[in-house]
PDB file of C-alpha atoms in Angstrom:
ATOM      1  CA  MET A   1       3.942 -25.023   4.102  1.00  0.00           C
ATOM      2  CA  ASN A   2       2.032 -24.335   0.149  1.00  0.00           C
ATOM      3  CA  LEU A   3       2.750 -19.926   0.491  1.00  0.00           C
ATOM      4  CA  PRO A   4       1.678 -17.892  -1.691  1.00  0.00           C
ATOM      5  CA  GLY A   5       3.261 -17.225  -5.270  1.00  0.00           C
ATOM      6  CA  ILE A   6       3.666 -13.706  -5.327  1.00  0.00           C
ATOM      7  CA  LEU A   7       5.594 -14.987  -1.279  1.00  0.00           C
ATOM      8  CA  SER A   8       7.858 -17.111  -2.292  1.00  0.00           C
ATOM      9  CA  LYS A   9      11.051 -15.304  -2.127  1.00  0.00           C
ATOM     10  CA  GLY A  10      10.187 -15.438   1.176  1.00  0.00           C
ATOM     11  CA  GLU A  11       9.691 -19.381   2.106  1.00  0.00           C
ATOM     12  CA  ASP A  12      12.353 -19.702   4.936  1.00  0.00           C
ATOM     13  CA  TYR A  13      10.416 -16.167   6.341  1.00  0.00           C
ATOM     14  CA  ILE A  14       6.683 -17.522   6.567  1.00  0.00           C
ATOM     15  CA  TYR A  15       5.355 -19.761   8.948  1.00  0.00           C
ATOM     16  CA  GLU A  16       2.742 -21.232   8.690  1.00  0.00           C
ATOM     17  CA  GLU A  17       1.331 -21.120  12.352  1.00  0.00           C
ATOM     18  CA  VAL A  18       3.287 -18.088  14.928  1.00  0.00           C
ATOM     19  CA  PRO A  19       6.158 -20.261  15.908  1.00  0.00           C
ATOM     20  CA  LYS A  20       5.939 -19.680  20.445  1.00  0.00           C
ATOM     21  CA  THR A  21       8.908 -18.439  20.359  1.00  0.00           C
ATOM     22  CA  THR A  22      11.009 -15.393  18.236  1.00  0.00           C
ATOM     23  CA  THR A  23      13.471 -17.010  15.587  1.00  0.00           C
ATOM     24  CA  GLY A  24      14.357 -13.570  13.479  1.00  0.00           C
ATOM     25  CA  ARG A  25      12.732 -13.931  10.752  1.00  0.00           C
ATOM     26  CA  MET A  26      11.642 -10.951   9.240  1.00  0.00           C
ATOM     27  CA  ALA A  27       9.570  -8.640   6.785  1.00  0.00           C
ATOM     28  CA  HIS A  28      10.130  -4.914   6.031  1.00  0.00           C
ATOM     29  CA  ILE A  29       7.879  -3.179   4.562  1.00  0.00           C
ATOM     30  CA  ALA A  30       9.221   0.664   2.991  1.00  0.00           C
ATOM     31  CA  VAL A  31       6.327   2.968   3.009  1.00  0.00           C
ATOM     32  CA  MET A  32       5.708   6.703   1.206  1.00  0.00           C
ATOM     33  CA  ARG A  33       3.512   8.168   4.036  1.00  0.00           C
ATOM     34  CA  LYS A  34       2.117  11.487   2.089  1.00  0.00           C
ATOM     35  CA  THR A  35       0.207  14.102   4.529  1.00  0.00           C
ATOM     36  CA  ASP A  36      -3.007  15.630   2.851  1.00  0.00           C
ATOM     37  CA  SER A  37      -4.580  17.313   4.674  1.00  0.00           C
ATOM     38  CA  TYR A  38      -3.165  19.774   7.400  1.00  0.00           C
ATOM     39  CA  ASN A  39      -1.572  17.785  10.261  1.00  0.00           C
ATOM     40  CA  ILE A  40      -1.645  18.681  13.804  1.00  0.00           C
ATOM     41  CA  PHE A  41       2.056  16.327  15.093  1.00  0.00           C
ATOM     42  CA  THR A  42       2.808  18.011  18.942  1.00  0.00           C
ATOM     43  CA  THR A  43       2.668  15.980  21.841  1.00  0.00           C
ATOM     44  CA  GLU A  44       1.704  18.898  24.116  1.00  0.00           C
ATOM     45  CA  GLY A  45       1.025  22.369  23.607  1.00  0.00           C
ATOM     46  CA  SER A  46       0.606  23.966  19.953  1.00  0.00           C
ATOM     47  CA  GLU A  47       4.603  23.041  19.214  1.00  0.00           C
ATOM     48  CA  LEU A  48       4.869  20.671  16.313  1.00  0.00           C
ATOM     49  CA  ASN A  49       7.566  17.921  17.149  1.00  0.00           C
ATOM     50  CA  MET A  50      10.380  18.372  15.100  1.00  0.00           C
ATOM     51  CA  ALA A  51      13.949  17.001  15.637  1.00  0.00           C
ATOM     52  CA  GLU A  52      16.960  18.480  14.091  1.00  0.00           C
ATOM     53  CA  THR A  53      19.344  15.446  12.825  1.00  0.00           C
ATOM     54  CA  GLU A  54      21.863  15.366   9.618  1.00  0.00           C
ATOM     55  CA  LYS A  55      20.571  16.313   6.090  1.00  0.00           C
ATOM     56  CA  THR A  56      22.044  13.158   4.311  1.00  0.00           C
ATOM     57  CA  THR A  57      23.924  10.269   5.516  1.00  0.00           C
ATOM     58  CA  GLU A  58      26.358  11.483   3.639  1.00  0.00           C
ATOM     59  CA  ASN A  59      26.085  15.306   4.367  1.00  0.00           C
ATOM     60  CA  SER A  60      26.630  16.538   8.015  1.00  0.00           C
ATOM     61  CA  GLU A  61      24.696  19.932   7.507  1.00  0.00           C
ATOM     62  CA  LYS A  62      21.700  19.681  10.502  1.00  0.00           C
ATOM     63  CA  VAL A  63      18.360  20.519   9.355  1.00  0.00           C
ATOM     64  CA  GLN A  64      15.198  20.672  11.148  1.00  0.00           C
ATOM     65  CA  ARG A  65      12.613  18.062  10.343  1.00  0.00           C
ATOM     66  CA  VAL A  66       8.935  16.891  11.058  1.00  0.00           C
ATOM     67  CA  VAL A  67       8.794  14.353  13.365  1.00  0.00           C
ATOM     68  CA  MET A  68       5.195  12.122  13.957  1.00  0.00           C
ATOM     69  CA  PHE A  69       6.028  10.169  16.909  1.00  0.00           C
ATOM     70  CA  LYS A  70       5.875   5.831  16.755  1.00  0.00           C
ATOM     71  CA  ARG A  71       2.746   6.125  18.686  1.00  0.00           C
ATOM     72  CA  LYS A  72       0.562   7.765  16.616  1.00  0.00           C
ATOM     73  CA  GLN A  73       2.073   6.046  14.074  1.00  0.00           C
ATOM     74  CA  VAL A  74       1.300   2.783  15.786  1.00  0.00           C
ATOM     75  CA  ALA A  75      -1.992   3.529  17.766  1.00  0.00           C
ATOM     76  CA  SER A  76      -4.408   4.542  14.875  1.00  0.00           C
ATOM     77  CA  GLU A  77      -3.593   2.030  12.957  1.00  0.00           C
ATOM     78  CA  ARG A  78      -4.046  -0.203  15.637  1.00  0.00           C
ATOM     79  CA  ARG A  79      -7.560   0.747  15.613  1.00  0.00           C
ATOM     80  CA  THR A  80      -7.884   1.244  12.323  1.00  0.00           C
ATOM     81  CA  GLY A  81      -7.973  -3.110  12.980  1.00  0.00           C
ATOM     82  CA  LYS A  82      -9.749  -3.150  16.247  1.00  0.00           C
ATOM     83  CA  ALA A  83     -12.775  -1.160  14.578  1.00  0.00           C
ATOM     84  CA  GLU A  84     -12.954  -4.156  11.686  1.00  0.00           C
ATOM     85  CA  LEU A  85     -12.681  -6.020  13.847  1.00  0.00           C
ATOM     86  CA  ARG A  86     -15.774  -5.063  16.064  1.00  0.00           C
ATOM     87  CA  GLY A  87     -18.097  -4.020  13.047  1.00  0.00           C
ATOM     88  CA  LEU A  88     -17.852  -7.413  11.159  1.00  0.00           C
ATOM     89  CA  TYR A  89     -19.148  -8.825  14.585  1.00  0.00           C
ATOM     90  CA  GLU A  90     -21.288  -6.589  15.263  1.00  0.00           C
ATOM     91  CA  ASN A  91     -23.024  -7.101  12.651  1.00  0.00           C
ATOM     92  CA  HIS A  92     -22.374 -10.870  12.106  1.00  0.00           C
ATOM     93  CA  GLU A  93     -21.992 -12.297  15.027  1.00  0.00           C
ATOM     94  CA  ASP A  94     -24.062 -15.136  13.350  1.00  0.00           C
ATOM     95  CA  GLU A  95     -22.036 -16.017  11.355  1.00  0.00           C
ATOM     96  CA  ILE A  96     -18.473 -15.760  13.244  1.00  0.00           C
ATOM     97  CA  ASP A  97     -17.377 -19.280  14.621  1.00  0.00           C
ATOM     98  CA  ARG A  98     -14.295 -18.332  16.674  1.00  0.00           C
ATOM     99  CA  SER A  99     -15.851 -15.073  17.863  1.00  0.00           C
ATOM    100  CA  GLU A 100     -12.296 -14.100  20.602  1.00  0.00           C
ATOM    101  CA  ALA A 101     -11.181 -13.051  17.086  1.00  0.00           C
ATOM    102  CA  PHE A 102     -12.348 -10.530  16.993  1.00  0.00           C
ATOM    103  CA  GLY A 103     -12.343  -8.699  20.421  1.00  0.00           C
ATOM    104  CA  ASP A 104     -14.698 -11.191  22.323  1.00  0.00           C
ATOM    105  CA  PHE A 105     -13.980 -12.325  25.356  1.00  0.00           C
ATOM    106  CA  GLY A 106     -17.589 -13.033  26.948  1.00  0.00           C
ATOM    107  CA  GLY A 107     -17.237  -9.236  28.933  1.00  0.00           C
ATOM    108  CA  ASP A 108     -20.271  -6.257  27.798  1.00  0.00           C
ATOM    109  CA  GLU A 109     -18.442  -5.151  25.600  1.00  0.00           C
ATOM    110  CA  LEU A 110     -15.783  -5.521  23.025  1.00  0.00           C
ATOM    111  CA  CYS A 111     -12.061  -5.890  22.535  1.00  0.00           C
ATOM    112  CA  ARG A 112     -10.462  -2.216  22.517  1.00  0.00           C
ATOM    113  CA  LEU A 113      -7.249   0.033  22.794  1.00  0.00           C
ATOM    114  CA  HIS A 114      -6.092   2.032  26.335  1.00  0.00           C
ATOM    115  CA  ASP A 115      -8.769  -0.132  28.971  1.00  0.00           C
ATOM    116  CA  ASN A 116     -10.775  -3.196  27.371  1.00  0.00           C
ATOM    117  CA  LEU A 117      -7.469  -4.785  25.911  1.00  0.00           C
ATOM    118  CA  GLY A 118      -8.816  -8.969  26.369  1.00  0.00           C
ATOM    119  CA  GLY A 119      -5.088 -10.504  24.453  1.00  0.00           C
ATOM    120  CA  GLU A 120      -7.338 -12.928  22.268  1.00  0.00           C
ATOM    121  CA  CYS A 121      -7.982 -11.617  19.265  1.00  0.00           C
ATOM    122  CA  ILE A 122      -6.242 -10.776  15.934  1.00  0.00           C
ATOM    123  CA  ASP A 123      -4.388  -7.295  17.114  1.00  0.00           C
ATOM    124  CA  CYS A 124      -3.227  -8.064  20.629  1.00  0.00           C
ATOM    125  CA  LYS A 125      -1.695 -11.290  19.020  1.00  0.00           C
ATOM    126  CA  LEU A 126       0.420  -9.564  16.402  1.00  0.00           C
ATOM    127  CA  TYR A 127       0.296  -6.156  18.364  1.00  0.00           C
ATOM    128  CA  GLY A 128       1.296  -7.093  20.713  1.00  0.00           C
ATOM    129  CA  PHE A 129      -0.330  -5.893  24.314  1.00  0.00           C
ATOM    130  CA  ALA A 130      -0.721  -4.888  28.847  1.00  0.00           C
ATOM    131  CA  ASN A 131      -2.429  -5.800  31.674  1.00  0.00           C
ATOM    132  CA  ALA A 132      -4.950  -7.511  29.531  1.00  0.00           C
ATOM    133  CA  GLN A 133      -8.475  -8.415  31.192  1.00  0.00           C
ATOM    134  CA  GLY A 134      -9.448 -11.804  29.114  1.00  0.00           C
ATOM    135  CA  ASP A 135     -10.006 -15.035  31.161  1.00  0.00           C
ATOM    136  CA  GLY A 136      -7.048 -17.218  31.133  1.00  0.00           C
ATOM    137  CA  ASN A 137      -5.096 -14.149  29.773  1.00  0.00           C
ATOM    138  CA  ASP A 138      -6.315 -11.738  33.881  1.00  0.00           C
ATOM    139  CA  GLY A 139      -3.117  -9.521  33.652  1.00  0.00           C
ATOM    140  CA  VAL A 140      -0.563 -10.673  30.975  1.00  0.00           C
ATOM    141  CA  SER A 141       1.474  -8.595  28.939  1.00  0.00           C
ATOM    142  CA  ARG A 142       2.993 -10.119  25.739  1.00  0.00           C
ATOM    143  CA  SER A 143       5.621  -8.003  23.545  1.00  0.00           C
ATOM    144  CA  SER A 144       4.205  -6.852  19.684  1.00  0.00           C
ATOM    145  CA  ARG A 145       5.810  -8.017  16.881  1.00  0.00           C
ATOM    146  CA  VAL A 146       5.327  -5.173  15.256  1.00  0.00           C
ATOM    147  CA  LEU A 147       7.869  -2.697  14.879  1.00  0.00           C
ATOM    148  CA  THR A 148       7.907   0.544  14.452  1.00  0.00           C
ATOM    149  CA  ASP A 149       9.676   4.088  14.975  1.00  0.00           C
ATOM    150  CA  SER A 150       8.975   8.078  14.900  1.00  0.00           C
ATOM    151  CA  ALA A 151       9.393   8.892  11.218  1.00  0.00           C
ATOM    152  CA  PHE A 152      10.856  11.821   9.486  1.00  0.00           C
ATOM    153  CA  SER A 153      10.154  13.878   6.790  1.00  0.00           C
ATOM    154  CA  ILE A 154      11.966  14.249   3.683  1.00  0.00           C
ATOM    155  CA  ARG A 155      11.314  18.601   3.650  1.00  0.00           C
ATOM    156  CA  ASP A 156      12.572  20.980   6.674  1.00  0.00           C
ATOM    157  CA  ILE A 157      11.519  23.731   8.654  1.00  0.00           C
ATOM    158  CA  GLU A 158       9.718  24.697   5.327  1.00  0.00           C
ATOM    159  CA  ARG A 159       6.923  22.247   6.034  1.00  0.00           C
ATOM    160  CA  ARG A 160       5.392  24.028   8.532  1.00  0.00           C
ATOM    161  CA  GLU A 161       2.527  26.479   9.359  1.00  0.00           C
ATOM    162  CA  ASP A 162       0.430  27.879  11.918  1.00  0.00           C
ATOM    163  CA  ILE A 163      -2.962  28.460  11.367  1.00  0.00           C
ATOM    164  CA  THR A 164      -4.877  30.513  13.755  1.00  0.00           C
ATOM    165  CA  PHE A 165      -8.995  29.669  15.119  1.00  0.00           C
ATOM    166  CA  ASN A 166     -11.554  32.665  15.212  1.00  0.00           C
ATOM    167  CA  ALA A 167     -15.069  32.591  16.664  1.00  0.00           C
ATOM    168  CA  GLN A 168     -17.685  34.589  14.556  1.00  0.00           C
ATOM    169  CA  SER A 169     -20.020  35.794  16.833  1.00  0.00           C
ATOM    170  CA  GLU A 170     -23.606  35.149  15.506  1.00  0.00           C
ATOM    171  CA  GLU A 171     -25.221  37.697  17.365  1.00  0.00           C
ATOM    172  CA  ALA A 172     -23.461  40.900  14.355  1.00  0.00           C
ATOM    173  CA  GLU A 173     -21.854  38.312  11.490  1.00  0.00           C
ATOM    174  CA  ALA A 174     -20.345  40.926   9.951  1.00  0.00           C
ATOM    175  CA  ASP A 175     -17.983  42.281  13.623  1.00  0.00           C
ATOM    176  CA  SER A 176     -14.624  41.136  13.730  1.00  0.00           C
ATOM    177  CA  SER A 177     -13.792  37.671  14.954  1.00  0.00           C
ATOM    178  CA  THR A 178     -11.858  36.983  18.248  1.00  0.00           C
ATOM    179  CA  ALA A 179      -8.730  34.961  17.777  1.00  0.00           C
ATOM    180  CA  LEU A 180      -8.863  31.651  20.050  1.00  0.00           C
ATOM    181  CA  ASN A 181      -5.930  29.808  18.762  1.00  0.00           C
ATOM    182  CA  SER A 182      -2.852  29.256  16.817  1.00  0.00           C
ATOM    183  CA  ARG A 183      -1.715  26.036  16.193  1.00  0.00           C
ATOM    184  CA  ALA A 184       1.336  24.911  14.070  1.00  0.00           C
ATOM    185  CA  HIS A 185       0.327  22.816  11.443  1.00  0.00           C
ATOM    186  CA  THR A 186       2.268  20.020   9.491  1.00  0.00           C
ATOM    187  CA  LYS A 187       1.690  21.644   4.818  1.00  0.00           C
ATOM    188  CA  PRO A 188      -0.614  18.551   3.037  1.00  0.00           C
ATOM    189  CA  GLU A 189       2.475  16.972   0.620  1.00  0.00           C
ATOM    190  CA  THR A 190       4.863  16.505   3.586  1.00  0.00           C
ATOM    191  CA  TYR A 191       6.299  12.560   2.729  1.00  0.00           C
ATOM    192  CA  PHE A 192       7.286  10.917   5.480  1.00  0.00           C
ATOM    193  CA  PRO A 193       8.772   7.322   4.856  1.00  0.00           C
ATOM    194  CA  SER A 194       9.505   4.262   6.573  1.00  0.00           C
ATOM    195  CA  ILE A 195       9.766   0.985   7.254  1.00  0.00           C
ATOM    196  CA  ILE A 196       6.941  -1.250   9.548  1.00  0.00           C
ATOM    197  CA  THR A 197       9.170  -4.736  10.161  1.00  0.00           C
ATOM    198  CA  LEU A 198       6.503  -7.177  11.495  1.00  0.00           C
ATOM    199  CA  LYS A 199       8.699 -10.308  12.882  1.00  0.00           C
ATOM    200  CA  ASP A 200       7.930 -14.068  13.899  1.00  0.00           C
ATOM    201  CA  PHE A 201       4.654 -14.202  11.007  1.00  0.00           C
ATOM    202  CA  THR A 202       2.790 -16.025   8.971  1.00  0.00           C
ATOM    203  CA  TYR A 203       1.371 -14.151   5.839  1.00  0.00           C
ATOM    204  CA  ARG A 204      -2.531 -14.094   6.547  1.00  0.00           C
ATOM    205  CA  GLU A 205      -0.213 -11.084   9.123  1.00  0.00           C
ATOM    206  CA  LEU A 206       1.100 -10.056   6.567  1.00  0.00           C
ATOM    207  CA  TYR A 207      -1.693  -9.037   4.160  1.00  0.00           C
ATOM    208  CA  TRP A 208      -3.461  -8.026   6.870  1.00  0.00           C
ATOM    209  CA  LEU A 209      -0.489  -5.052   8.116  1.00  0.00           C
ATOM    210  CA  VAL A 210      -0.508  -3.931   4.560  1.00  0.00           C
ATOM    211  CA  TYR A 211      -4.176  -4.302   4.706  1.00  0.00           C
ATOM    212  CA  MET A 212      -4.396  -1.834   8.116  1.00  0.00           C
ATOM    213  CA  ILE A 213      -1.713   0.315   6.718  1.00  0.00           C
ATOM    214  CA  GLU A 214      -4.028   1.181   3.411  1.00  0.00           C
ATOM    215  CA  ASN A 215      -6.735   1.546   5.055  1.00  0.00           C
ATOM    216  CA  THR A 216      -5.582   3.802   7.732  1.00  0.00           C
ATOM    217  CA  THR A 217      -5.781   7.618   6.620  1.00  0.00           C
ATOM    218  CA  ARG A 218      -6.095  10.040  10.384  1.00  0.00           C
ATOM    219  CA  TYR A 219      -3.207  10.963  11.913  1.00  0.00           C
ATOM    220  CA  GLY A 220      -2.301  13.028  14.724  1.00  0.00           C
ATOM    221  CA  ALA A 221      -4.176  15.246  16.589  1.00  0.00           C
ATOM    222  CA  GLU A 222      -7.763  16.923  16.120  1.00  0.00           C
ATOM    223  CA  THR A 223      -8.065  13.392  13.230  1.00  0.00           C
ATOM    224  CA  SER A 224     -12.090  14.086  13.748  1.00  0.00           C
ATOM    225  CA  ARG A 225     -11.720  17.895  11.131  1.00  0.00           C
ATOM    226  CA  THR A 226      -8.204  17.345   9.765  1.00  0.00           C
ATOM    227  CA  GLY A 227      -5.195  14.834   9.333  1.00  0.00           C
ATOM    228  CA  TYR A 228      -5.730  12.859   6.805  1.00  0.00           C
ATOM    229  CA  VAL A 229      -2.125  11.097   5.761  1.00  0.00           C
ATOM    230  CA  ASP A 230      -2.040   8.757   2.551  1.00  0.00           C
ATOM    231  CA  ASN A 231      -0.234   5.420   3.725  1.00  0.00           C
ATOM    232  CA  LYS A 232       1.559   3.564   0.177  1.00  0.00           C
ATOM    233  CA  VAL A 233       3.397  -0.131   0.734  1.00  0.00           C
ATOM    234  CA  VAL A 234       6.382   0.976  -1.850  1.00  0.00           C
ATOM    235  CA  SER A 235       8.932  -2.488  -1.142  1.00  0.00           C
ATOM    236  CA  VAL A 236       8.518  -6.002   0.374  1.00  0.00           C
ATOM    237  CA  TRP A 237      11.604  -7.311   1.625  1.00  0.00           C
ATOM    238  CA  PHE A 238      12.744 -10.098   4.302  1.00  0.00           C
ATOM    239  CA  ASP A 239      15.647 -10.650   6.132  1.00  0.00           C
ATOM    240  CA  THR A 240      17.285 -11.713  10.014  1.00  0.00           C
ATOM    241  CA  SER A 241      17.655  -8.090  10.810  1.00  0.00           C
ATOM    242  CA  GLU A 242      16.753  -4.646  11.064  1.00  0.00           C
ATOM    243  CA  THR A 243      17.940  -3.014   7.680  1.00  0.00           C
ATOM    244  CA  MET A 244      17.973   0.658   9.021  1.00  0.00           C
ATOM    245  CA  SER A 245      16.434   3.691  10.737  1.00  0.00           C
ATOM    246  CA  ASN A 246      13.970   5.467   9.893  1.00  0.00           C
ATOM    247  CA  LEU A 247      16.265   8.441  10.252  1.00  0.00           C
ATOM    248  CA  GLU A 248      18.192   6.868   7.396  1.00  0.00           C
ATOM    249  CA  LEU A 249      16.262   5.653   5.366  1.00  0.00           C
ATOM    250  CA  THR A 250      15.358   9.909   4.945  1.00  0.00           C
ATOM    251  CA  GLN A 251      18.135  10.834   4.943  1.00  0.00           C
ATOM    252  CA  ARG A 252      18.087   8.599   1.796  1.00  0.00           C
ATOM    253  CA  VAL A 253      15.783   9.939   0.185  1.00  0.00           C
ATOM    254  CA  THR A 254      16.954  12.687   0.516  1.00  0.00           C
ATOM    255  CA  ALA A 255      19.706  12.891  -1.175  1.00  0.00           C
ATOM    256  CA  GLU A 256      18.336  11.078  -3.663  1.00  0.00           C
ATOM    257  CA  LEU A 257      16.071  13.597  -4.295  1.00  0.00           C
ATOM    258  CA  GLU A 258      18.562  16.828  -4.021  1.00  0.00           C
ATOM    259  CA  ASP A 259      17.934  17.579  -7.241  1.00  0.00           C
ATOM    260  CA  GLU A 260      14.300  17.795  -7.560  1.00  0.00           C
ATOM    261  CA  GLU A 261      13.261  21.214  -6.361  1.00  0.00           C
ATOM    262  CA  ASP A 262      10.149  20.678  -6.134  1.00  0.00           C
ATOM    263  CA  PRO A 263       9.425  16.079  -5.973  1.00  0.00           C
ATOM    264  CA  ASN A 264       6.216  15.371  -5.610  1.00  0.00           C
ATOM    265  CA  SER A 265       5.001  11.741  -5.002  1.00  0.00           C
ATOM    266  CA  GLY A 266       6.164   9.664  -7.769  1.00  0.00           C
ATOM    267  CA  ASP A 267       9.266  11.446  -7.017  1.00  0.00           C
ATOM    268  CA  VAL A 268       9.671  10.850  -3.402  1.00  0.00           C
ATOM    269  CA  GLU A 269       8.060   6.886  -4.532  1.00  0.00           C
ATOM    270  CA  GLU A 270      11.050   6.309  -6.882  1.00  0.00           C
ATOM    271  CA  ALA A 271      13.509   7.763  -4.200  1.00  0.00           C
ATOM    272  CA  VAL A 272      12.078   5.385  -1.031  1.00  0.00           C
ATOM    273  CA  GLU A 273      12.310   2.276  -3.714  1.00  0.00           C
ATOM    274  CA  GLY A 274      15.756   2.837  -4.643  1.00  0.00           C
ATOM    275  CA  SER A 275      17.211   3.650  -0.919  1.00  0.00           C
ATOM    276  CA  VAL A 276      16.180   0.171  -0.145  1.00  0.00           C
ATOM    277  CA  PRO A 277      16.658  -3.181  -0.862  1.00  0.00           C
ATOM    278  CA  GLU A 278      15.738  -5.076  -3.764  1.00  0.00           C
ATOM    279  CA  PRO A 279      11.855  -5.938  -3.663  1.00  0.00           C
ATOM    280  CA  GLU A 280      10.890  -9.342  -3.254  1.00  0.00           C
ATOM    281  CA  VAL A 281       8.045  -9.063  -3.681  1.00  0.00           C
ATOM    282  CA  ASP A 282       5.659  -7.745  -6.186  1.00  0.00           C
ATOM    283  CA  VAL A 283       3.712  -4.883  -4.441  1.00  0.00           C
ATOM    284  CA  ASN A 284       1.027  -4.562  -6.859  1.00  0.00           C
ATOM    285  CA  ALA A 285       0.553  -8.112  -6.836  1.00  0.00           C
ATOM    286  CA  LEU A 286       0.128  -8.743  -3.083  1.00  0.00           C
ATOM    287  CA  ARG A 287      -2.225  -5.437  -2.903  1.00  0.00           C
ATOM    288  CA  ASP A 288      -4.435  -7.147  -5.362  1.00  0.00           C
ATOM    289  CA  THR A 289      -4.619 -10.430  -3.793  1.00  0.00           C
ATOM    290  CA  VAL A 290      -5.313  -8.328  -0.270  1.00  0.00           C
ATOM    291  CA  GLU A 291      -8.273  -6.363  -1.135  1.00  0.00           C
ATOM    292  CA  GLU A 292      -9.373  -9.786  -2.816  1.00  0.00           C
ATOM    293  CA  VAL A 293      -9.531 -11.268   0.401  1.00  0.00           C
ATOM    294  CA  THR A 294     -11.243  -8.171   2.450  1.00  0.00           C
ATOM    295  CA  GLY A 295     -13.918  -8.345  -0.754  1.00  0.00           C
ATOM    296  CA  SER A 296     -16.966  -8.437   1.243  1.00  0.00           C
ATOM    297  CA  ASP A 297     -17.662  -8.934   4.967  1.00  0.00           C
ATOM    298  CA  GLU A 298     -17.768 -12.755   4.152  1.00  0.00           C
ATOM    299  CA  ASP A 299     -14.001 -12.930   2.247  1.00  0.00           C
ATOM    300  CA  LYS A 300     -12.961 -11.003   5.431  1.00  0.00           C
ATOM    301  CA  ILE A 301     -14.313 -13.170   7.941  1.00  0.00           C
ATOM    302  CA  GLU A 302     -13.164 -16.380   6.423  1.00  0.00           C
ATOM    303  CA  PHE A 303      -9.691 -15.159   6.151  1.00  0.00           C
ATOM    304  CA  LEU A 304      -9.818 -13.445   9.017  1.00  0.00           C
ATOM    305  CA  GLU A 305     -10.779 -16.425  11.095  1.00  0.00           C
ATOM    306  CA  ASN A 306      -7.946 -18.572   9.092  1.00  0.00           C
ATOM    307  CA  LEU A 307      -5.553 -15.402  10.561  1.00  0.00           C
ATOM    308  CA  HIS A 308      -6.538 -16.662  14.167  1.00  0.00           C
ATOM    309  CA  ARG A 309      -6.393 -20.043  13.624  1.00  0.00           C
ATOM    310  CA  SER A 310      -2.358 -19.246  11.900  1.00  0.00           C
ATOM    311  CA  GLN A 311      -1.561 -17.601  15.280  1.00  0.00           C
ATOM    312  CA  ALA A 312      -3.806 -19.547  18.139  1.00  0.00           C
ATOM    313  CA  GLY A 313      -1.468 -22.373  16.474  1.00  0.00           C
ATOM    314  CA  ASP A 314      -4.665 -24.895  15.074  1.00  0.00           C
ATOM    315  CA  LEU A 315      -4.925 -24.845  11.485  1.00  0.00           C
ATOM    316  CA  SER A 316      -5.525 -28.427  11.245  1.00  0.00           C
ATOM    317  CA  GLU A 317      -9.243 -27.747  13.006  1.00  0.00           C
TER     318      GLU A 317
END
């Protein structure tokens, strides 16, 4: 296999084409998620999702952490990927040879989450699907090869803030407004270290996953109005087993930052990198390569069609 030089340390873990059965070969991606606005991480009602955990792996003091549930991460990142695929197909249909890669499965609409999954697009083959509707996949399900878990804030309940929404009367702007609702928000500059794992993968799938992670910016409720999150890939390494949970990573990062009264992004990034195994990929070179292969719509189409060939097992075409 002609593997890109930046991934040379992963030659025993990366496949040219996706294997038909699981092999336990994994790439682990450490990500620093930072809120850049007021985010609403709630399940129902107005209260933030919180969890009481030990402060660090060596300190059993209990702290209340904000939780960013797995499904909020996965749903947002899948929406980014699905939207990219649909946008390319709708704007360049005549230039695309493998329409199924972009979500076309012969129906009236392109593949989308929850109610119109075709099972053949790049996203479905990567993240899995349930009860697909495409030809040959009707009612079929497939498990995800992207492993994600809930992420925990490195700081405790101090990252919570209640915001009250008011209605202003049009009849008399000087009149006092009437409070409508109050919801708990996560403050800006709240950090959620996390590890995303990709298994049984090709190098193009790794590139695409990094692209989706770093280009997804909206998480939580009411993402059309708030919820901006900055994601930065900090480290990538390979293994045949999972390294640690997101909670353990957060506890390790908390310990690394114990002497920092008000850590900034650089401090947290350094702490995350110091809490995971040695990187086996130059993440800056990886980021540059991903930007190169996704630089224009034409570049993306060529890259994604080859990615889909590697997923379908027909790279020789």
